[in-house]
Short mmCIF file of C-alpha atoms and ligand atoms in Angstrom, two decimals:
data_model
loop_
_atom_site.label_atom_id
_atom_site.label_comp_id
_atom_site.label_asym_id
_atom_site.label_seq_id
_atom_site.Cartn_x
_atom_site.Cartn_y
_atom_site.Cartn_z
CA MET A 1 0.00 0.00 0.00
CA GLY A 2 2.87 2.30 0.89
CA ARG A 3 4.54 1.64 -2.40
CA ASN A 4 1.42 2.39 -4.35
CA HIS A 5 1.07 5.52 -2.39
CA ARG A 6 4.55 6.59 -3.26
CA SER A 7 4.27 5.76 -6.95
CA ASP A 8 0.94 7.60 -6.99
CA ARG A 9 2.69 10.56 -5.64
CA GLY A 10 5.46 10.22 -8.23
CA ALA A 11 2.93 10.11 -11.01
CA SER A 12 0.92 12.96 -9.61
CA PRO A 13 1.26 16.18 -11.59
CA ASP A 14 0.11 18.24 -8.50
CA THR A 15 3.16 17.61 -6.41
CA ASP A 16 6.39 19.63 -6.54
CA ALA A 17 8.54 16.80 -5.11
CA PRO A 18 10.95 15.25 -7.64
CA ALA A 19 10.33 11.73 -8.86
CA LEU A 20 11.90 9.19 -6.48
CA SER A 21 13.95 7.39 -9.10
CA GLN A 22 15.76 10.60 -9.77
CA SER A 23 16.22 11.66 -6.08
CA TYR A 24 17.84 8.48 -4.60
CA PRO A 25 21.25 8.11 -6.04
CA ILE A 26 22.07 5.53 -3.33
CA PRO A 27 19.15 3.24 -2.46
CA GLY A 28 18.20 3.37 1.24
CA MET A 29 19.56 6.80 1.81
CA LEU A 30 17.12 9.68 2.14
CA SER A 31 17.73 13.35 2.00
CA ASP A 32 16.50 15.36 5.01
CA ALA A 33 13.60 16.82 3.07
CA GLU A 34 12.57 13.43 1.82
CA ALA A 35 12.76 11.90 5.26
CA GLU A 36 10.59 14.63 6.70
CA SER A 37 8.01 14.25 4.02
CA ALA A 38 7.97 10.46 4.59
CA TRP A 39 7.42 11.00 8.30
CA ILE A 40 4.59 13.38 7.64
CA ASP A 41 3.08 10.70 5.40
CA VAL A 42 3.37 8.11 8.13
CA ILE A 43 1.89 10.40 10.76
CA ARG A 44 -0.98 11.33 8.47
CA LYS A 45 -1.57 7.68 7.76
CA MET A 46 -1.58 6.89 11.47
CA ASP A 47 -4.05 9.70 12.07
CA GLU A 48 -6.31 8.29 9.40
CA THR A 49 -6.08 4.78 10.80
CA TYR A 50 -6.74 6.02 14.29
CA ALA A 51 -9.77 8.03 13.14
CA ASN A 52 -11.03 4.88 11.33
CA LEU A 53 -10.57 2.84 14.46
CA VAL A 54 -12.46 5.35 16.56
CA SER A 55 -15.39 5.45 14.14
CA GLN A 56 -15.40 1.64 13.94
CA GLN A 57 -15.37 1.52 17.73
CA VAL A 58 -18.35 3.89 17.87
CA GLU A 59 -20.19 1.79 15.28
CA LEU A 60 -19.37 -1.37 17.20
CA GLU A 61 -20.65 0.10 20.42
CA ARG A 62 -23.85 1.19 18.72
CA LYS A 63 -24.34 -2.28 17.24
CA ASN A 64 -23.59 -3.80 20.60
CA ALA A 65 -26.21 -1.63 22.27
CA GLU A 66 -28.72 -2.65 19.59
CA LEU A 67 -27.83 -6.27 20.10
CA GLU A 68 -28.26 -5.99 23.83
CA GLU A 69 -31.59 -4.32 23.34
CA ALA A 70 -32.73 -7.07 20.98
CA GLN A 71 -31.53 -9.69 23.44
CA ALA A 72 -33.33 -8.01 26.32
CA PHE A 73 -36.46 -7.85 24.19
CA ILE A 74 -36.25 -11.54 23.29
CA ALA A 75 -35.54 -12.40 26.91
CA SER A 76 -38.54 -10.42 28.07
CA VAL A 77 -40.74 -12.09 25.44
CA LEU A 78 -39.48 -15.52 26.44
CA GLY A 79 -39.93 -14.62 30.10
CA ALA A 80 -43.47 -13.41 29.53
CA MET A 81 -44.50 -16.58 27.70
CA THR A 82 -46.76 -18.88 29.67
CA ASP A 83 -45.97 -21.65 27.20
CA VAL A 84 -42.94 -23.78 27.93
CA LEU A 85 -40.13 -23.24 25.40
CA ILE A 86 -37.14 -25.56 25.16
CA ALA A 87 -34.47 -25.46 22.43
CA CYS A 88 -32.42 -28.65 22.03
CA ASP A 89 -29.62 -29.78 19.82
CA ARG A 90 -29.84 -32.78 17.53
CA GLU A 91 -29.09 -35.16 20.41
CA GLY A 92 -31.85 -33.69 22.53
CA ARG A 93 -29.48 -31.78 24.83
CA ILE A 94 -31.10 -28.69 26.23
CA GLU A 95 -29.58 -25.47 24.88
CA GLN A 96 -32.00 -22.85 25.97
CA THR A 97 -35.14 -22.66 28.10
CA ASN A 98 -37.58 -19.93 28.99
CA ALA A 99 -38.81 -19.06 32.48
CA ALA A 100 -42.00 -21.11 32.07
CA ALA A 101 -39.91 -24.18 31.20
CA GLU A 102 -37.60 -23.57 34.17
CA ARG A 103 -40.58 -23.30 36.49
CA ALA A 104 -42.14 -26.45 35.03
CA LEU A 105 -38.94 -28.49 35.28
CA GLY A 106 -37.94 -27.03 38.63
CA TYR A 107 -34.39 -25.98 37.69
CA PRO A 108 -32.74 -22.70 36.75
CA GLY A 109 -31.72 -22.42 33.10
CA ARG A 110 -27.99 -22.80 33.72
CA GLU A 111 -28.58 -26.17 35.39
CA LEU A 112 -30.76 -27.35 32.55
CA ALA A 113 -28.34 -26.42 29.77
CA GLY A 114 -26.50 -29.45 28.46
CA ARG A 115 -28.78 -32.02 30.09
CA ASN A 116 -30.83 -34.33 27.94
CA LEU A 117 -34.48 -33.41 27.64
CA ARG A 118 -35.37 -37.10 27.74
CA ASP A 119 -34.51 -37.08 31.46
CA PHE A 120 -37.26 -34.55 32.03
CA ILE A 121 -40.00 -36.48 30.26
CA ASP A 122 -42.45 -38.39 32.42
CA PRO A 123 -41.98 -42.17 31.86
CA ALA A 124 -45.57 -42.45 30.70
CA SER A 125 -44.83 -40.00 27.86
CA ARG A 126 -41.55 -41.51 26.67
CA ALA A 127 -43.13 -43.19 23.65
CA ALA A 128 -44.80 -39.96 22.57
CA TYR A 129 -41.52 -38.13 23.04
CA THR A 130 -39.64 -40.70 20.95
CA ALA A 131 -42.21 -40.32 18.20
CA LEU A 132 -41.82 -36.56 18.39
CA CYS A 133 -38.02 -36.81 18.08
CA ALA A 134 -38.35 -39.22 15.16
CA ALA A 135 -40.66 -36.78 13.42
CA ALA A 136 -38.16 -33.98 14.06
CA LEU A 137 -35.38 -36.11 12.55
CA ARG A 138 -37.53 -36.62 9.48
CA ARG A 139 -37.70 -32.82 9.42
CA GLU A 140 -41.44 -32.82 9.86
CA GLU A 141 -42.47 -29.40 11.06
CA ALA A 142 -44.77 -28.57 13.92
CA THR A 143 -45.68 -32.05 15.03
CA ASP A 144 -48.31 -32.01 17.72
CA ALA A 145 -48.18 -34.34 20.69
CA GLU A 146 -49.26 -34.44 24.27
CA LEU A 147 -46.49 -35.06 26.76
CA SER A 148 -46.06 -34.97 30.49
CA LEU A 149 -42.91 -33.27 31.76
CA ARG A 150 -41.39 -34.33 35.06
CA SER A 151 -41.96 -31.44 37.36
CA PRO A 152 -41.10 -31.31 41.06
CA THR A 153 -44.83 -31.49 41.82
CA GLY A 154 -45.55 -34.47 39.55
CA PRO A 155 -46.38 -34.90 35.89
CA PHE A 156 -46.91 -31.61 34.10
CA PRO A 157 -49.02 -32.20 30.99
CA VAL A 158 -48.29 -30.04 27.96
CA ALA A 159 -49.54 -30.02 24.39
CA VAL A 160 -46.24 -29.92 22.52
CA ASN A 161 -45.50 -28.46 19.17
CA SER A 162 -42.04 -29.25 17.86
CA THR A 163 -40.24 -27.40 15.11
CA VAL A 164 -36.90 -28.22 13.48
CA ARG A 165 -34.22 -25.59 13.95
CA TYR A 166 -31.80 -24.89 11.06
CA ASP A 167 -28.47 -23.13 10.92
CA GLN A 168 -27.56 -20.46 8.38
CA ARG A 169 -26.55 -23.06 5.87
CA GLY A 170 -29.89 -24.83 6.15
CA ARG A 171 -28.67 -27.79 8.18
CA ALA A 172 -30.97 -29.12 10.88
CA ILE A 173 -29.21 -28.44 14.17
CA GLY A 174 -31.91 -29.21 16.66
CA ALA A 175 -35.49 -28.64 17.60
CA VAL A 176 -37.59 -26.10 19.41
CA LEU A 177 -40.38 -27.46 21.57
CA VAL A 178 -43.21 -25.22 22.63
CA GLY A 179 -45.57 -26.76 25.14
CA ARG A 180 -48.87 -25.36 26.25
CA PRO A 181 -49.74 -26.39 29.79
CA VAL A 182 -52.99 -28.34 29.55
CA GLY A 183 -53.41 -29.33 33.19
CA GLU A 184 -55.81 -26.49 33.97
CA LEU A 185 -57.61 -26.93 30.70
CA ARG A 186 -57.88 -30.64 31.20
CA ARG A 187 -59.12 -30.26 34.75
CA ALA A 188 -61.73 -27.78 33.56
CA TYR A 189 -62.67 -30.16 30.77
CA ARG A 190 -62.92 -33.08 33.21
CA ASP A 191 -65.15 -31.02 35.50
CA LEU A 192 -67.27 -30.04 32.53
CA ALA A 193 -67.53 -33.62 31.32
CA ALA A 194 -68.50 -34.77 34.83
CA ALA A 195 -71.12 -32.04 35.10
CA HIS A 196 -72.44 -32.98 31.67
CA GLU A 197 -72.61 -36.64 32.63
CA GLY A 198 -74.46 -35.75 35.82
CA LEU A 199 -76.90 -33.64 33.90
CA LYS A 200 -77.48 -36.40 31.38
CA GLN A 201 -78.19 -38.87 34.16
CA THR A 202 -80.59 -36.48 35.86
CA GLN A 203 -82.37 -35.95 32.58
CA GLN A 204 -82.57 -39.68 31.97
CA GLN A 205 -84.00 -40.11 35.45
CA LEU A 206 -86.54 -37.40 34.75
CA VAL A 207 -87.52 -38.96 31.45
CA HIS A 208 -87.81 -42.26 33.25
CA SER A 209 -89.91 -40.79 36.05
CA GLU A 210 -92.15 -39.03 33.52
CA LYS A 211 -92.66 -42.40 31.83
CA MET A 212 -93.36 -44.04 35.16
CA ALA A 213 -95.72 -41.24 36.15
CA SER A 214 -97.75 -41.50 32.95
CA LEU A 215 -97.76 -45.27 33.26
CA GLY A 216 -98.93 -44.85 36.86
CA ARG A 217 -101.70 -42.51 35.73
CA LEU A 218 -102.72 -44.95 33.05
CA VAL A 219 -102.83 -47.86 35.48
CA ALA A 220 -104.66 -45.85 38.14
CA GLY A 221 -107.14 -44.56 35.59
CA VAL A 222 -107.76 -47.96 34.05
CA ALA A 223 -108.10 -49.58 37.48
CA HIS A 224 -110.63 -46.93 38.37
CA GLU A 225 -112.50 -47.51 35.12
CA LEU A 226 -112.49 -51.28 35.52
CA ASN A 227 -113.74 -51.07 39.06
CA ASN A 228 -117.28 -50.24 38.05
CA PRO A 229 -118.05 -53.00 35.52
CA ILE A 230 -116.14 -55.56 37.54
CA SER A 231 -118.12 -54.89 40.70
CA PHE A 232 -121.23 -55.01 38.56
CA VAL A 233 -120.25 -58.41 37.17
CA TYR A 234 -119.27 -59.56 40.63
CA GLY A 235 -122.63 -58.57 42.15
CA ASN A 236 -124.58 -60.22 39.37
CA ALA A 237 -122.47 -63.37 39.64
CA HIS A 238 -123.37 -63.56 43.34
CA ALA A 239 -127.07 -63.19 42.53
CA LEU A 240 -126.69 -65.89 39.87
CA CYS A 241 -125.12 -68.22 42.42
CA ARG A 242 -128.08 -67.77 44.71
CA TYR A 243 -130.51 -68.44 41.86
CA VAL A 244 -128.59 -71.55 40.87
CA ASP A 245 -128.71 -72.83 44.47
CA ARG A 246 -132.47 -72.31 44.65
CA LEU A 247 -133.11 -73.85 41.22
CA THR A 248 -130.91 -76.84 42.05
CA ALA A 249 -132.78 -77.35 45.33
CA TYR A 250 -136.08 -77.25 43.45
CA LEU A 251 -134.84 -79.67 40.75
CA ASP A 252 -133.68 -82.04 43.48
CA ARG A 253 -137.27 -82.17 44.74
CA VAL A 254 -138.60 -82.80 41.20
CA GLU A 255 -136.14 -85.68 40.72
CA ALA A 256 -137.11 -87.09 44.12
CA GLY A 257 -140.71 -87.38 42.77
CA ASP A 258 -142.49 -84.88 45.08
CA GLY A 259 -146.20 -84.45 44.38
CA PRO A 260 -147.65 -81.32 42.72
CA ALA A 261 -148.76 -79.79 46.02
CA ALA A 262 -145.35 -80.27 47.66
CA LEU A 263 -143.62 -78.91 44.56
CA ALA A 264 -145.84 -75.82 44.51
CA ALA A 265 -144.97 -75.16 48.14
CA ARG A 266 -141.25 -75.57 47.44
CA ARG A 267 -141.58 -73.29 44.40
CA ALA A 268 -143.08 -70.50 46.46
CA GLU A 269 -140.57 -71.02 49.28
CA LEU A 270 -137.57 -70.88 46.94
CA ARG A 271 -139.04 -67.98 44.96
CA ILE A 272 -138.37 -69.90 41.77
CA ASP A 273 -140.57 -67.70 39.55
CA ARG A 274 -138.73 -64.57 40.68
CA ALA A 275 -135.37 -66.21 40.00
CA ARG A 276 -136.45 -67.23 36.51
CA ALA A 277 -137.72 -63.76 35.74
CA ASP A 278 -134.47 -62.13 36.98
CA LEU A 279 -132.12 -64.50 35.19
CA PRO A 280 -132.04 -62.82 31.73
CA ALA A 281 -131.43 -59.33 33.20
CA THR A 282 -128.71 -60.67 35.51
CA LEU A 283 -126.97 -62.40 32.65
CA ASP A 284 -127.37 -59.33 30.42
CA GLY A 285 -125.82 -57.19 33.15
CA MET A 286 -122.89 -59.58 33.39
CA LEU A 287 -122.44 -59.57 29.65
CA GLU A 288 -122.58 -55.79 29.56
CA GLY A 289 -120.06 -55.57 32.35
CA THR A 290 -117.65 -57.94 30.67
CA GLU A 291 -118.09 -56.11 27.40
CA ARG A 292 -117.19 -52.87 29.17
CA VAL A 293 -114.12 -54.58 30.60
CA ARG A 294 -113.25 -55.84 27.15
CA ASP A 295 -113.64 -52.32 25.72
CA ILE A 296 -111.49 -50.78 28.43
CA VAL A 297 -108.79 -53.34 27.84
CA ALA A 298 -109.00 -52.68 24.10
CA GLU A 299 -108.79 -48.95 24.80
CA LEU A 300 -105.79 -49.54 27.01
CA ARG A 301 -104.15 -51.58 24.27
CA ARG A 302 -104.85 -48.92 21.71
CA PHE A 303 -103.79 -45.94 23.79
CA SER A 304 -100.80 -47.42 25.51
CA SER A 305 -99.17 -49.05 22.53
CA GLU A 306 -95.75 -47.65 21.76
CA GLN A 307 -95.51 -49.26 18.36
CA LYS A 308 -95.45 -46.94 15.42
CA HIS A 309 -98.34 -48.10 13.31
CA ALA A 310 -99.19 -46.50 10.08
CA ALA A 311 -101.44 -43.56 10.92
CA GLU A 312 -104.98 -44.66 11.66
CA ARG A 313 -108.28 -42.90 12.08
CA VAL A 314 -108.78 -41.73 15.62
CA ASP A 315 -111.96 -40.31 17.08
CA LEU A 316 -110.79 -37.39 19.18
CA THR A 317 -114.11 -37.17 21.05
CA ALA A 318 -113.81 -40.73 22.34
CA LEU A 319 -110.11 -40.25 23.01
CA LEU A 320 -110.68 -37.11 25.10
CA ARG A 321 -113.47 -38.78 27.07
CA SER A 322 -111.22 -41.72 27.80
CA ALA A 323 -108.38 -39.43 28.92
CA VAL A 324 -110.68 -37.47 31.22
CA ASN A 325 -112.16 -40.69 32.62
CA TRP A 326 -108.81 -42.23 33.30
CA VAL A 327 -107.02 -39.20 34.65
CA ALA A 328 -109.55 -36.81 36.12
CA LYS A 329 -112.23 -39.11 37.47
CA ALA A 330 -109.73 -41.34 39.22
CA GLN A 331 -107.89 -38.49 40.93
CA MET A 332 -110.58 -35.89 41.56
CA ALA A 333 -113.95 -37.36 42.38
CA ASP A 334 -115.69 -33.98 42.76
CA ILE A 335 -114.58 -32.58 39.42
CA ALA A 336 -117.23 -31.26 37.05
CA VAL A 337 -116.50 -32.00 33.40
CA THR A 338 -118.30 -30.52 30.43
CA PHE A 339 -117.87 -31.87 26.94
CA ASP A 340 -118.87 -29.62 24.10
CA LEU A 341 -117.72 -31.91 21.34
CA PRO A 342 -119.40 -33.39 18.27
CA GLU A 343 -120.40 -37.07 18.31
CA ARG A 344 -117.27 -37.92 16.40
CA LEU A 345 -114.22 -35.80 15.64
CA GLU A 346 -111.89 -37.67 13.41
CA VAL A 347 -108.21 -37.13 12.90
CA THR A 348 -105.51 -39.40 11.57
CA GLY A 349 -102.61 -40.38 13.73
CA HIS A 350 -101.14 -42.51 16.45
CA PRO A 351 -103.90 -43.15 19.02
CA GLY A 352 -101.43 -43.83 21.83
CA HIS A 353 -99.51 -40.63 21.26
CA LEU A 354 -102.61 -38.47 20.94
CA HIS A 355 -104.01 -40.05 24.08
CA GLN A 356 -100.79 -39.25 25.89
CA VAL A 357 -101.12 -35.60 24.84
CA ALA A 358 -104.71 -35.50 26.11
CA MET A 359 -103.72 -37.18 29.38
CA ASN A 360 -100.87 -34.71 29.93
CA LEU A 361 -103.18 -31.74 29.40
CA VAL A 362 -105.84 -33.16 31.70
CA GLN A 363 -103.23 -34.03 34.32
CA ASN A 364 -101.86 -30.48 34.31
CA ALA A 365 -105.40 -29.14 34.72
CA ILE A 366 -105.97 -31.49 37.67
CA ASP A 367 -102.65 -30.41 39.24
CA ALA A 368 -103.59 -26.74 38.80
CA MET A 369 -106.98 -27.20 40.46
CA GLN A 370 -105.77 -28.95 43.62
CA GLU A 371 -106.20 -25.85 45.77
CA VAL A 372 -109.32 -24.31 44.24
CA PRO A 373 -112.86 -24.97 45.51
CA ALA A 374 -114.73 -24.97 42.18
CA ARG A 375 -113.06 -27.55 39.98
CA ARG A 376 -114.31 -27.62 36.47
CA LEU A 377 -112.83 -28.96 33.29
CA GLU A 378 -114.30 -27.72 30.03
CA LEU A 379 -113.55 -29.47 26.78
CA ALA A 380 -114.82 -27.99 23.56
CA GLY A 381 -113.99 -28.61 19.95
CA GLY A 382 -115.10 -28.95 16.40
CA LEU A 383 -114.15 -29.11 12.80
CA HIS A 384 -112.99 -25.85 11.22
CA GLY A 385 -112.39 -26.32 7.54
CA ASP A 386 -109.72 -28.96 7.16
CA ARG A 387 -108.61 -28.71 10.76
CA VAL A 388 -109.89 -29.93 14.05
CA ALA A 389 -109.52 -27.61 17.04
CA VAL A 390 -109.98 -28.61 20.65
CA THR A 391 -109.72 -26.39 23.75
CA ILE A 392 -109.19 -27.60 27.28
CA ARG A 393 -109.89 -25.11 30.03
CA ASP A 394 -109.60 -25.51 33.76
CA THR A 395 -110.62 -23.30 36.69
CA GLY A 396 -107.15 -23.25 38.25
CA PRO A 397 -105.09 -20.08 38.82
CA GLY A 398 -104.05 -19.81 35.15
CA ILE A 399 -100.47 -19.41 33.91
CA ALA A 400 -98.34 -16.37 34.79
CA ALA A 401 -96.78 -14.50 31.86
CA ASP A 402 -93.17 -15.47 32.68
CA VAL A 403 -94.19 -19.13 33.06
CA LEU A 404 -96.24 -19.01 29.88
CA ALA A 405 -93.13 -18.29 27.83
CA ARG A 406 -91.47 -21.45 29.10
CA VAL A 407 -94.17 -24.08 29.57
CA PHE A 408 -93.06 -26.04 26.50
CA ASP A 409 -89.38 -26.03 27.46
CA PRO A 410 -88.12 -29.48 28.33
CA PHE A 411 -87.59 -29.91 32.09
CA PHE A 412 -89.34 -26.66 32.91
CA THR A 413 -91.64 -27.15 35.87
CA THR A 414 -93.04 -25.06 38.69
CA LYS A 415 -94.03 -28.15 40.62
CA PRO A 416 -92.11 -29.46 43.62
CA VAL A 417 -89.44 -32.13 43.22
CA GLY A 418 -91.03 -35.52 42.77
CA LYS A 419 -94.28 -34.02 41.49
CA GLY A 420 -93.34 -32.53 38.14
CA THR A 421 -90.69 -33.46 35.61
CA GLY A 422 -91.34 -30.58 33.25
CA LEU A 423 -91.58 -33.01 30.35
CA GLY A 424 -95.33 -33.38 29.89
CA LEU A 425 -95.86 -30.34 27.69
CA SER A 426 -92.57 -30.56 25.82
CA ILE A 427 -93.30 -34.18 24.88
CA SER A 428 -96.89 -33.27 23.98
CA TYR A 429 -95.74 -30.38 21.82
CA GLN A 430 -93.39 -32.68 19.95
CA LEU A 431 -96.04 -35.37 19.46
CA VAL A 432 -98.59 -32.84 18.18
CA ARG A 433 -96.05 -31.40 15.76
CA GLU A 434 -95.33 -34.87 14.45
CA HIS A 435 -99.05 -35.07 13.64
CA GLY A 436 -98.91 -31.82 11.70
CA GLY A 437 -100.77 -30.02 14.47
CA THR A 438 -100.21 -27.19 16.93
CA LEU A 439 -100.44 -26.88 20.68
CA ALA A 440 -100.75 -23.44 22.28
CA ALA A 441 -100.92 -22.37 25.91
CA GLY A 442 -102.80 -19.37 27.22
CA ASN A 443 -105.31 -18.15 29.77
CA HIS A 444 -109.08 -18.00 29.55
CA PRO A 445 -110.51 -14.47 29.95
CA GLY A 446 -112.73 -15.87 32.67
CA GLY A 447 -109.77 -17.37 34.56
CA GLY A 448 -107.88 -20.62 34.41
CA ALA A 449 -105.52 -21.99 31.81
CA LEU A 450 -106.64 -22.64 28.27
CA PHE A 451 -104.80 -25.02 25.98
CA THR A 452 -105.64 -25.15 22.31
CA LEU A 453 -104.85 -28.21 20.25
CA THR A 454 -105.30 -28.23 16.49
CA LEU A 455 -104.81 -31.18 14.18
CA PRO A 456 -105.45 -31.79 10.51
CA ALA A 457 -108.87 -33.43 10.15
CA ALA A 458 -108.90 -37.05 8.96
CA GLY A 459 -108.30 -37.15 5.24
CA HIS A 460 -106.55 -33.78 5.37
CA ARG A 461 -103.33 -34.75 6.99
CA GLU A 462 -100.27 -33.71 5.06
CA ASP A 463 -97.95 -36.56 4.37
CA ARG A 464 -95.12 -36.44 6.83
CA SER A 465 -92.49 -39.09 6.91
N1 ADP B 1 -103.32 -26.06 33.31
C1 ADP B 1 -102.28 -25.40 33.83
N2 ADP B 1 -102.44 -24.40 34.74
C2 ADP B 1 -101.38 -23.74 35.25
N3 ADP B 1 -100.08 -24.02 34.92
C3 ADP B 1 -99.86 -24.98 34.03
C4 ADP B 1 -100.91 -25.72 33.44
N4 ADP B 1 -100.37 -26.60 32.58
C5 ADP B 1 -99.03 -26.44 32.64
N5 ADP B 1 -98.71 -25.47 33.51
C6 ADP B 1 -97.35 -24.99 33.83
O1 ADP B 1 -96.44 -25.53 32.90
C7 ADP B 1 -95.40 -26.24 33.57
C8 ADP B 1 -94.88 -27.35 32.69
O2 ADP B 1 -95.84 -28.36 32.51
P1 ADP B 1 -95.38 -29.81 32.10
O3 ADP B 1 -94.48 -29.70 30.92
O4 ADP B 1 -96.58 -30.66 31.95
O5 ADP B 1 -94.48 -30.28 33.31
P2 ADP B 1 -94.91 -30.67 34.79
O6 ADP B 1 -96.38 -30.94 34.76
O7 ADP B 1 -94.11 -31.89 35.07
O8 ADP B 1 -94.53 -29.50 35.62
C9 ADP B 1 -96.03 -26.66 34.87
O9 ADP B 1 -95.06 -26.90 35.86
C10 ADP B 1 -96.92 -25.48 35.19
O10 ADP B 1 -96.17 -24.44 35.78
MG1 MG B 2 -97.41 -32.10 33.34
#
């Protein structure tokens, strides 16, 4: 560089110094003037170099400050992370950890550095960790796994995301694991699942108790209905027995060969003529009673069957009478019932389901009238165009506005535990909808609740599959 400098100077037309080749007659010897100028050169050069050094130093310090700032920033970000971050080399030796990782593993960073991460994996998670490492070796990015770290307080579950780390030349030099602590989340999830399970069981129990309650109502109602004809048959059978005894006694005398006078006396004594005259009516009564029993049993079969038949014609008038007889009469002897219904009111549908709807409505009316003195149930209905509409009104307290908005909600009840399940109306609503009908709740202007049921009239039902 010095030589260039000198030859530059020699070639320079600006300088007044003579060319060197002419000034040095003996190589190595300098004249005083030349020596001075060389020194000045050297000093100037040193000044320049020194100035360069100083500016480089300043630049270096600035860069250093920037670097420190960046490092502090990264450290604060790493420190603020709640996720566990661990950087390892290819062998799984820990190179760097963040504060969350140090807290989870229970060691300061300097004690973790250089140790193998495998030693900090819970034995139960070793297989998952091995799979994660294998995936990292295959350079698969961001593999998700769930691992448990060994923390001083026991297994520390984390959802791990592993990423391959590359050097500047693109070689894989390790992996970065970021783990999200899932303990809290999992505990919350477990609690939620347990609560859900509990709720499901309660609901199942309620559904079950609603089924049992309606079965109980059915049985109680049918028992009540059967009571009458059976006691009728029973009474007549007793009378028949007495007649048979008297007739047998009389026939015994005939077979024994008693004379006409003796037989006439026996006949009067045993009131044989009366027995003969009563016999047809007694037998008719028994027949009627058994027919009634047969009809009730048939009704029970029809209205309690769960099987989904093809839709059949159902007479709503008879169905409502049966529901009132079974539910109301059995539970509330002093209830007054008025039917304002045509002789027949035909719809198409599932008799059992429609009967259940009617029973639920009647049962609710009965429940509402427990505390009132004048208990009356009014059923009215008729055919309106292609639809059948039926109203059921009671003389209970009616339904408050806030309750009215929720009566069809499943499990909504205002009745005490063990009395109501809150399923009657929601099930009824569903069943009516399945029949292409509507069920509406409201209050009668004269007091009491008023439920309105509409259904497509028989022959007008839209096809619903
Ligand atoms: N006829 C009625 N009079 C007053 N309230 C009624 C009547 N029918 C239904 N409700 C109200 O609607 C609620 C829900 O009825 P429901 O679904 O049959 O369930 P549950 O009878 O088991 O309570 C009842 O708890 C009651 O508050
Ligand atoms: Mg009910």
